Short mmCIF file of C-alpha atoms and ligand atoms in Angstrom, two decimals:
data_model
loop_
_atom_site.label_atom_id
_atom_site.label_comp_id
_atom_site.label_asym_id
_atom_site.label_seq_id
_atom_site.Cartn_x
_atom_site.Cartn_y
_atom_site.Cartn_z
CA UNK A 1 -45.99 35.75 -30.75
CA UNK A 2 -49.40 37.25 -29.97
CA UNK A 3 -47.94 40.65 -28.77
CA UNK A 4 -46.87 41.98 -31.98
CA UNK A 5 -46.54 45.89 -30.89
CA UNK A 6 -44.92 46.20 -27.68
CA UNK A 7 -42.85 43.95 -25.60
CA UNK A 8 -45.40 41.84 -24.34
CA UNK A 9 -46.09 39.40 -20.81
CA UNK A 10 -43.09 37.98 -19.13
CA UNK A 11 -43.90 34.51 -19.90
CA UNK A 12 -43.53 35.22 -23.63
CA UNK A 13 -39.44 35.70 -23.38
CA UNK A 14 -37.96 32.44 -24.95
CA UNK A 15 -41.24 30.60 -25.96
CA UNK A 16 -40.12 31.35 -29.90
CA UNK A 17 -37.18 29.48 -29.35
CA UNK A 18 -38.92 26.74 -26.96
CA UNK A 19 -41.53 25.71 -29.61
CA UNK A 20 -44.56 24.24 -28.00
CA UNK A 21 -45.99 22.47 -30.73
CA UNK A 22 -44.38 19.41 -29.26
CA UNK A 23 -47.18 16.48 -28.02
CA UNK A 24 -44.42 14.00 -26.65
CA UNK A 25 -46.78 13.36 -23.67
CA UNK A 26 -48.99 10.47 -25.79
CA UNK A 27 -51.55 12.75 -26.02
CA UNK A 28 -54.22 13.02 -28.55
CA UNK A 29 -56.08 16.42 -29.52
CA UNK A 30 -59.01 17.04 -31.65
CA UNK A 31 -59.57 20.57 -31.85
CA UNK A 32 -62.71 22.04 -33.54
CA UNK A 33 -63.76 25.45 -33.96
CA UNK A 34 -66.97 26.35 -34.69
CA UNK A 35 -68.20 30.00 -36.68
CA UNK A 36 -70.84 31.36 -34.13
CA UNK A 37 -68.34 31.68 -31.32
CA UNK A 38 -68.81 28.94 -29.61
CA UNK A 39 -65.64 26.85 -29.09
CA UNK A 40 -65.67 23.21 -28.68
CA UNK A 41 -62.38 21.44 -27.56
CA UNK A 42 -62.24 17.88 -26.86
CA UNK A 43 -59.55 16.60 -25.45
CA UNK A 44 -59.13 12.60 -25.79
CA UNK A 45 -56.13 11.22 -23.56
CA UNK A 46 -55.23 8.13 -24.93
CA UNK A 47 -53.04 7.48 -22.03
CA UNK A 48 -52.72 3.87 -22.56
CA UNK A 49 -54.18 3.08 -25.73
CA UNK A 50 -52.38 1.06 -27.99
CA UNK A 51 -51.61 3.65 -30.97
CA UNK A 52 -50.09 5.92 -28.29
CA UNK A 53 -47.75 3.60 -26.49
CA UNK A 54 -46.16 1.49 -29.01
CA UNK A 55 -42.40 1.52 -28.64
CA UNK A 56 -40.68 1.01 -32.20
CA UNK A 57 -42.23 -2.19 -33.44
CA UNK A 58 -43.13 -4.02 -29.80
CA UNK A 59 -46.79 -2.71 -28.58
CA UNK A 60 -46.00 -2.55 -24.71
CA UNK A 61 -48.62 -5.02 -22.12
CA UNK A 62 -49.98 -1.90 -20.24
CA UNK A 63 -51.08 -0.75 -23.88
CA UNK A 64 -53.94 -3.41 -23.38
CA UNK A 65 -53.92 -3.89 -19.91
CA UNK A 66 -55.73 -0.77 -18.66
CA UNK A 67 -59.71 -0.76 -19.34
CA UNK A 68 -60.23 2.32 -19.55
CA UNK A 69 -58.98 4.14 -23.01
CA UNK A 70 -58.62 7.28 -23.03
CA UNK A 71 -60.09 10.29 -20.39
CA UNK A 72 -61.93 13.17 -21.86
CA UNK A 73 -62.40 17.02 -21.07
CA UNK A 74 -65.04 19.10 -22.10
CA UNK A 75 -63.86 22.26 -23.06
CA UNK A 76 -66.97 25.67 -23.36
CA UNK A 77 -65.96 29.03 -24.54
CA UNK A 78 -68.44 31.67 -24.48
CA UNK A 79 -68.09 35.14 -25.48
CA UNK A 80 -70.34 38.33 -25.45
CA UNK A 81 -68.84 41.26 -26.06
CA UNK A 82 -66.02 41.95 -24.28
CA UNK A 83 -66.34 39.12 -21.96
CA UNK A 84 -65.09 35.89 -22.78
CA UNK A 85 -66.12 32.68 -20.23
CA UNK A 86 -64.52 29.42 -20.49
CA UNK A 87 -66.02 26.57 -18.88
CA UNK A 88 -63.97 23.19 -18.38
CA UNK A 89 -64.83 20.05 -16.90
CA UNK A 90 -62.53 17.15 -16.00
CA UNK A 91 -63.08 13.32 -15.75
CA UNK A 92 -63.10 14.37 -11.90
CA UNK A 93 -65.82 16.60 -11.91
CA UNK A 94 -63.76 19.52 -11.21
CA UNK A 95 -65.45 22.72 -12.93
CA UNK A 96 -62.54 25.20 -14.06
CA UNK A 97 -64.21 28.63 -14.84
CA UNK A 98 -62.34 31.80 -16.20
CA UNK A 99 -63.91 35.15 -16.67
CA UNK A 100 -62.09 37.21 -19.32
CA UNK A 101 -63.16 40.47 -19.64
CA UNK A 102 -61.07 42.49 -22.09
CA UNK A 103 -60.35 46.29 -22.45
CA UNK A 104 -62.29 47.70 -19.26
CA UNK A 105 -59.77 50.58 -19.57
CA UNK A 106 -57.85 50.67 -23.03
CA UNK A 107 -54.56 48.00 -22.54
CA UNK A 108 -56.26 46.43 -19.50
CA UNK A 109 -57.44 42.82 -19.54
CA UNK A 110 -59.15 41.25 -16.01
CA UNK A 111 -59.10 37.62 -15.65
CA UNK A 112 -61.28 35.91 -13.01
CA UNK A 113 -60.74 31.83 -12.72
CA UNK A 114 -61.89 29.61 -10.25
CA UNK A 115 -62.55 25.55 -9.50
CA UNK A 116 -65.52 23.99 -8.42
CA UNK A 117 -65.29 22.75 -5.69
CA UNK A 118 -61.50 24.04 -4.54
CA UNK A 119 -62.77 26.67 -2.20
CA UNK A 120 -59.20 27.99 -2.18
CA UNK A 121 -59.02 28.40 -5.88
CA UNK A 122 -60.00 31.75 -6.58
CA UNK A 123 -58.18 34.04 -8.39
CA UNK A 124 -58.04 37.28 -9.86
CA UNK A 125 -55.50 38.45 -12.63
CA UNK A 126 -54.59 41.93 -13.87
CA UNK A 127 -52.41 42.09 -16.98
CA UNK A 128 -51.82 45.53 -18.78
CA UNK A 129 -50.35 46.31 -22.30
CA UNK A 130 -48.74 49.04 -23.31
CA UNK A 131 -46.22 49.78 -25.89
CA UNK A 132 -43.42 49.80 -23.71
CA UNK A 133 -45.11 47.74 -20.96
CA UNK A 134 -46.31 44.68 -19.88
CA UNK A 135 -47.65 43.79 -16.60
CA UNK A 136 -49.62 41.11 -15.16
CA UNK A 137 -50.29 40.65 -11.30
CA UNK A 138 -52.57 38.12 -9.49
CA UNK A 139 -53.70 37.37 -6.27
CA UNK A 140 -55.38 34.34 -4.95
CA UNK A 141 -58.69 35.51 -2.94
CA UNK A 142 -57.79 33.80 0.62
CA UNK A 143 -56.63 35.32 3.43
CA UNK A 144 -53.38 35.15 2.90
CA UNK A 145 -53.02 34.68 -0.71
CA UNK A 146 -49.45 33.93 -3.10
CA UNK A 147 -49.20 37.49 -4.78
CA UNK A 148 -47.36 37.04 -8.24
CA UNK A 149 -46.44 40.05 -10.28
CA UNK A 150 -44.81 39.69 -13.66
CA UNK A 151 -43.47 43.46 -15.50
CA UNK A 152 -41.95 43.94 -18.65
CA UNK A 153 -40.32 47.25 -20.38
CA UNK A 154 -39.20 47.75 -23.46
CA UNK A 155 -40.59 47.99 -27.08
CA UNK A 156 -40.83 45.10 -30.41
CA UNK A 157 -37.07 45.44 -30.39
CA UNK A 158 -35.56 45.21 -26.83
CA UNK A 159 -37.18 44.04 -23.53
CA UNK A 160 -36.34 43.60 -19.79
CA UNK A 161 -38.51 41.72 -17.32
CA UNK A 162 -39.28 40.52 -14.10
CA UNK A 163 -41.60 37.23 -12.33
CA UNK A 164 -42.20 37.31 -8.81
CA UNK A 165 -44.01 35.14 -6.47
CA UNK A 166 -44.13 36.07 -2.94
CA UNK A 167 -45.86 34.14 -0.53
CA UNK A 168 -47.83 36.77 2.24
CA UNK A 169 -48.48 33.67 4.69
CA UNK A 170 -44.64 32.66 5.19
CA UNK A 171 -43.50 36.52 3.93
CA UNK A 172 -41.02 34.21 1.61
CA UNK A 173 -40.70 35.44 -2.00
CA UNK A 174 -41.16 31.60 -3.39
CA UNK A 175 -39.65 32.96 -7.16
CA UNK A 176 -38.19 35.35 -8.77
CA UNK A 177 -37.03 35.70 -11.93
CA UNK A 178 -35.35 37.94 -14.18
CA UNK A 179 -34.58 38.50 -18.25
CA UNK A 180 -33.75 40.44 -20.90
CA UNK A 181 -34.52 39.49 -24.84
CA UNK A 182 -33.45 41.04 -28.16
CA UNK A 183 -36.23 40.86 -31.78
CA UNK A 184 -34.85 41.82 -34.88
CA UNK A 185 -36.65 41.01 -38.09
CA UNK A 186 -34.98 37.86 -38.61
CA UNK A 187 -33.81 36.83 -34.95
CA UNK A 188 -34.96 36.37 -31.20
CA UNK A 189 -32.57 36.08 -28.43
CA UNK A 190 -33.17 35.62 -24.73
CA UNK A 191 -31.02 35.34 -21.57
CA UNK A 192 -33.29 34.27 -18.01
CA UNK A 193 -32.25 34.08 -14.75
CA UNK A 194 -34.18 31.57 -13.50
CA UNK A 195 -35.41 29.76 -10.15
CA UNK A 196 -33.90 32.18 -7.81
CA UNK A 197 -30.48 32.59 -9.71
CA UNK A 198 -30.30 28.99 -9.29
CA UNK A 199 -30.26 28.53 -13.93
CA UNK A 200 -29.34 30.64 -16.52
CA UNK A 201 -31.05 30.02 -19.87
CA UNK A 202 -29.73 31.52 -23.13
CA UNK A 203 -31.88 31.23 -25.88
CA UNK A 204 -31.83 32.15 -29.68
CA UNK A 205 -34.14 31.91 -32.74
CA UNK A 206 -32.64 32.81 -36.30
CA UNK A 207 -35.47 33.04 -39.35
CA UNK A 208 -32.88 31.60 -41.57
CA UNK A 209 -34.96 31.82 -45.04
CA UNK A 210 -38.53 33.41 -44.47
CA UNK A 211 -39.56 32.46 -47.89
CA UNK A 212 -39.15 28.70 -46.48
CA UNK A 213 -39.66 29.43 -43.21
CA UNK A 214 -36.72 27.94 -42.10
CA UNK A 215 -35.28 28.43 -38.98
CA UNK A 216 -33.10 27.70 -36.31
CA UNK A 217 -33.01 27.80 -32.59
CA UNK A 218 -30.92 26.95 -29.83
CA UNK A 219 -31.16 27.11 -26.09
CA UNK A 220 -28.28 26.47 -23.41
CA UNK A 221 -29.25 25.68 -19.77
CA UNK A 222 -27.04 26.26 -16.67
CA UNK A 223 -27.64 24.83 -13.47
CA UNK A 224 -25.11 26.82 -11.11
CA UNK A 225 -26.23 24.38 -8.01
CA UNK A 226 -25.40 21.26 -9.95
CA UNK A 227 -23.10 22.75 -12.24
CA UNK A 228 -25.48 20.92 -14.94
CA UNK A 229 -25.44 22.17 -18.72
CA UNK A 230 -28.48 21.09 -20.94
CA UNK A 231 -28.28 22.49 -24.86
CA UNK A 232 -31.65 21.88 -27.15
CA UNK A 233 -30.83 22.60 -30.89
CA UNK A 234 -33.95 22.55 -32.89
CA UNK A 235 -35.11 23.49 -36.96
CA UNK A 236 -38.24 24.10 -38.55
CA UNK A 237 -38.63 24.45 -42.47
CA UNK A 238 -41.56 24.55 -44.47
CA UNK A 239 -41.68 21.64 -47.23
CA UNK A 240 -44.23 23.23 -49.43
CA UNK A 241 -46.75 25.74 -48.20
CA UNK A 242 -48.83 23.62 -46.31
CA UNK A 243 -46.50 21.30 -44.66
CA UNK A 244 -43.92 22.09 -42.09
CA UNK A 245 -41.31 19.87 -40.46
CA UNK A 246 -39.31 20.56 -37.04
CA UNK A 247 -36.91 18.89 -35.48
CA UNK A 248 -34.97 19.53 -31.99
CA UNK A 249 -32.42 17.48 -30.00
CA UNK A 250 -30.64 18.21 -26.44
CA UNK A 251 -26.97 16.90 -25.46
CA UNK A 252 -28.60 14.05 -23.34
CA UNK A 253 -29.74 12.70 -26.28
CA UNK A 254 -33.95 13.59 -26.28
CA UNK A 255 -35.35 14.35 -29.61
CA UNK A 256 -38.05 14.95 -31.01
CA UNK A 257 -39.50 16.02 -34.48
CA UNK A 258 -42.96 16.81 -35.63
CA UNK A 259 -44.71 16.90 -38.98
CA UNK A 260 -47.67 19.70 -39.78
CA UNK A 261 -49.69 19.54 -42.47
CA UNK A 262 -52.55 22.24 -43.27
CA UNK A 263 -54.60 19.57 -45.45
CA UNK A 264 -57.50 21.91 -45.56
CA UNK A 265 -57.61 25.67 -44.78
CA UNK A 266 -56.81 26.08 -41.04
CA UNK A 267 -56.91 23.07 -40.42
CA UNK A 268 -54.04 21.18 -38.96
CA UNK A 269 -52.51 17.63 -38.72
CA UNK A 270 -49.74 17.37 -36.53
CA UNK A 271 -47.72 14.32 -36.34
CA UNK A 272 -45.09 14.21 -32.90
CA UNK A 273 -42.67 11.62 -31.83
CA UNK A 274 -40.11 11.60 -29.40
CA UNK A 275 -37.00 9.56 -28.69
CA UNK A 276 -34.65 8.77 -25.83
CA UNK A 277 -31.42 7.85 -28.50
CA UNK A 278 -29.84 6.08 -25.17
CA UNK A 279 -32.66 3.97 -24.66
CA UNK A 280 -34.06 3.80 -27.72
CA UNK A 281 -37.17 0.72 -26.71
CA UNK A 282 -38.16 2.00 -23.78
CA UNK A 283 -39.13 5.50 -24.45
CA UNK A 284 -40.52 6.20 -28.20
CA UNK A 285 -43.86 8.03 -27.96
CA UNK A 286 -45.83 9.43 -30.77
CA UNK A 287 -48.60 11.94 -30.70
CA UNK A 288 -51.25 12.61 -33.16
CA UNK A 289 -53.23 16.19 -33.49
CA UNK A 290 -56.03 17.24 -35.42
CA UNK A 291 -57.56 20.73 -35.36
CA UNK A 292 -60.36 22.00 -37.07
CA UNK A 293 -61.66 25.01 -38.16
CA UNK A 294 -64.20 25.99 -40.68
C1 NAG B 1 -64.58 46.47 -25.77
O1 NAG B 1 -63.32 46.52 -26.40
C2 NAG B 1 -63.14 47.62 -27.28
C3 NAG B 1 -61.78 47.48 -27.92
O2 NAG B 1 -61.45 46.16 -28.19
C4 NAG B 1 -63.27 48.92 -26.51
O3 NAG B 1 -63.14 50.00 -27.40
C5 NAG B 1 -64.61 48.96 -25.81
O4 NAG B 1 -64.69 50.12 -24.99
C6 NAG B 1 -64.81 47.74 -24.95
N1 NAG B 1 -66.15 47.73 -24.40
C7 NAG B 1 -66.42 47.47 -23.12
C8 NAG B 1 -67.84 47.48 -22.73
O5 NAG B 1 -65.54 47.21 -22.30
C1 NAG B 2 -48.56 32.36 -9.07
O1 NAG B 2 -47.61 31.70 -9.89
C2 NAG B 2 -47.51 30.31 -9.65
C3 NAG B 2 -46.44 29.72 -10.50
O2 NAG B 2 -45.76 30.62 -11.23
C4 NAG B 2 -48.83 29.65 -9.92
O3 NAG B 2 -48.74 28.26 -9.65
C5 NAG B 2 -49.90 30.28 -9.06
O4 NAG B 2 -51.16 29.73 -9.41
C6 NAG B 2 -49.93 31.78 -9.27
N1 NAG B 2 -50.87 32.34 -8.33
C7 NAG B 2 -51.75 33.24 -8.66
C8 NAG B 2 -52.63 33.76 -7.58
O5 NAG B 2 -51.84 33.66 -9.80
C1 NAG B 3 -39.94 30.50 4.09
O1 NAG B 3 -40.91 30.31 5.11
C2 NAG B 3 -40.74 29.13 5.84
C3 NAG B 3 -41.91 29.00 6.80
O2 NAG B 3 -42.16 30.19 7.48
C4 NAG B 3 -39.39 29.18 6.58
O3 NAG B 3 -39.21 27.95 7.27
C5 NAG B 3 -38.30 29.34 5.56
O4 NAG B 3 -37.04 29.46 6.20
C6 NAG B 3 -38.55 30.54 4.68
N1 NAG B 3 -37.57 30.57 3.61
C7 NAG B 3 -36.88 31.66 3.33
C8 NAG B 3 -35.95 31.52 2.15
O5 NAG B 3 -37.02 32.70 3.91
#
């Protein structure tokens, strides 16, 4: 977690025990980083190449089908001072822009983002850390803009939070959410009330050996409108100091595992593949990632 000290942004409660390493999506990712600042990130979607859509032994037809190979994004991160501006451009043409400026006030971080040429995309974000706080509001910049506020209390140990969304055109509050989470030096544990009361997610993430890095995580999903339980069990361990394995399953049968190796300092190959175990040649994907940094 990047919030070491206090209790950090909303969206942080249960992403230990999510993992997010996970590139099930055929997706490859080349990832360099480069020492005067400026950041580099290519993103190459093999969405249909061959390597990417093979399904245990039998490359599918659409593999070789499709002309075009993969779709790329030009990522540009520039930073002066306390202002940090990322520039993104899609196959589309789109422009994504963010404006980060960090520490105006001590805790406070502004974030400005808009898309060229979404008129409507505007946005402005607030976000505010404090020991025993965490907030983050934004507003879109139309006339009647989605306001979402996210707050949480606490300290490293204990936190409570809240996500809202409310919607000032309809006067509908589209989301709100609500959770608590628990950190102790070895575990992480997390209970959500999700999508309007509709789920309940439980989530827990036990350091089992920290000299191995081994640990364990579960996390229990309960849909009270369809009366739908969904449980992901997952594991990481560290082979040897530079390569890490992790491995997660759900009750419907999805797993996935991942292999990370550091093969030169900070830099990364990670190895993903994914299953359906009920329909084992139909759904097998495998991602590849490679970051770089000097
Ligand atoms: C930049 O950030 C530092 C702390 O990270 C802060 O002390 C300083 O006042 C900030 N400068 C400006 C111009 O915002
Ligand atoms: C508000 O949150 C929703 C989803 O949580 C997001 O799609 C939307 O872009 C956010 N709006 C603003 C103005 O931040
Ligand atoms: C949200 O707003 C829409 C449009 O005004 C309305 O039809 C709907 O009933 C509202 N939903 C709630 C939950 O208030």
């Amino acid at each position: 977690m990047v919030f070491v000290k206090g209790p950090g942004l909303y969206s942080d409660i249960g992403k230990r025990a999510r993992g997010k390493d996970y590139q099930g999506d055929q997706k490859f990712t080349l990832t360099t980083y480069t020492a005067n600042g400026v950041v580099s990130i290519l993103h190459f979607c093999f969405l249909y190449f061959i390597f990417c859509n093979f399904s245990m032994g039998a490359i599918t037809s659409s593999g070789t089908k499709k002309g075009d190979l993969f779709i790329a994004d030009v990522n540009t991160q520039l930073k002066n001072k306390n202002i940090t501006t990322d520039v993104k451009v899609d196959t589309n043409s789109n422009v994504y822009t963010t404006i980060t400026v960090d520490e105006p006030a001590p805790g406070v971080k502004a974030i400005f983002s808009f898309v060229a040429p979404d008129q409507k995309s505007g946005k402005v974000e607030l976000q505010y850390l404090h020991e025993y706080a965490g907030i983050s509001t934004s507003l879109g910049l139309t006339a009647k803009p989605i306001v979402n506020f996210s707050g949480v209390a606490g300290n490293g140990k204990a936190a409570f939070g809240t996500d809202i969304s409310f919607d000032t055109a309809t006067g509908n509050f589209t989301k709100y959410n609500a959770g608590v989470s628990f950190t102790t030096a070895d575990l992480v544990a997390s209970l959500a009330l999700n999508d309007k009361g509709e789920t309940v997610t439980a989530s827990y993430f036990h350091t089992v050996s920290p000299l191995t890095n081994t640990a364990v995580g579960a996390e229990l999903t309960h849909s009270f409108s369809t009366n739908e339980n969904t449980l992901t069990i997952g594991t990481q361990h560290l082979l040897d100091p530079l390569t890490s394995v992790k491995a997660r399953v759900n009750n419907y049968g999805k797993a996935s595992a991942l292999i990370q190796h550091e093969w030169r300092p900070k830099s990364l190959i990670t190895i993903s593949g994914e299953v359906d175990t009920r329909a084992i040649e139909k759904s097998a994907k495998v991602g590849l990632a490679v970051a770089l940094k000097p």
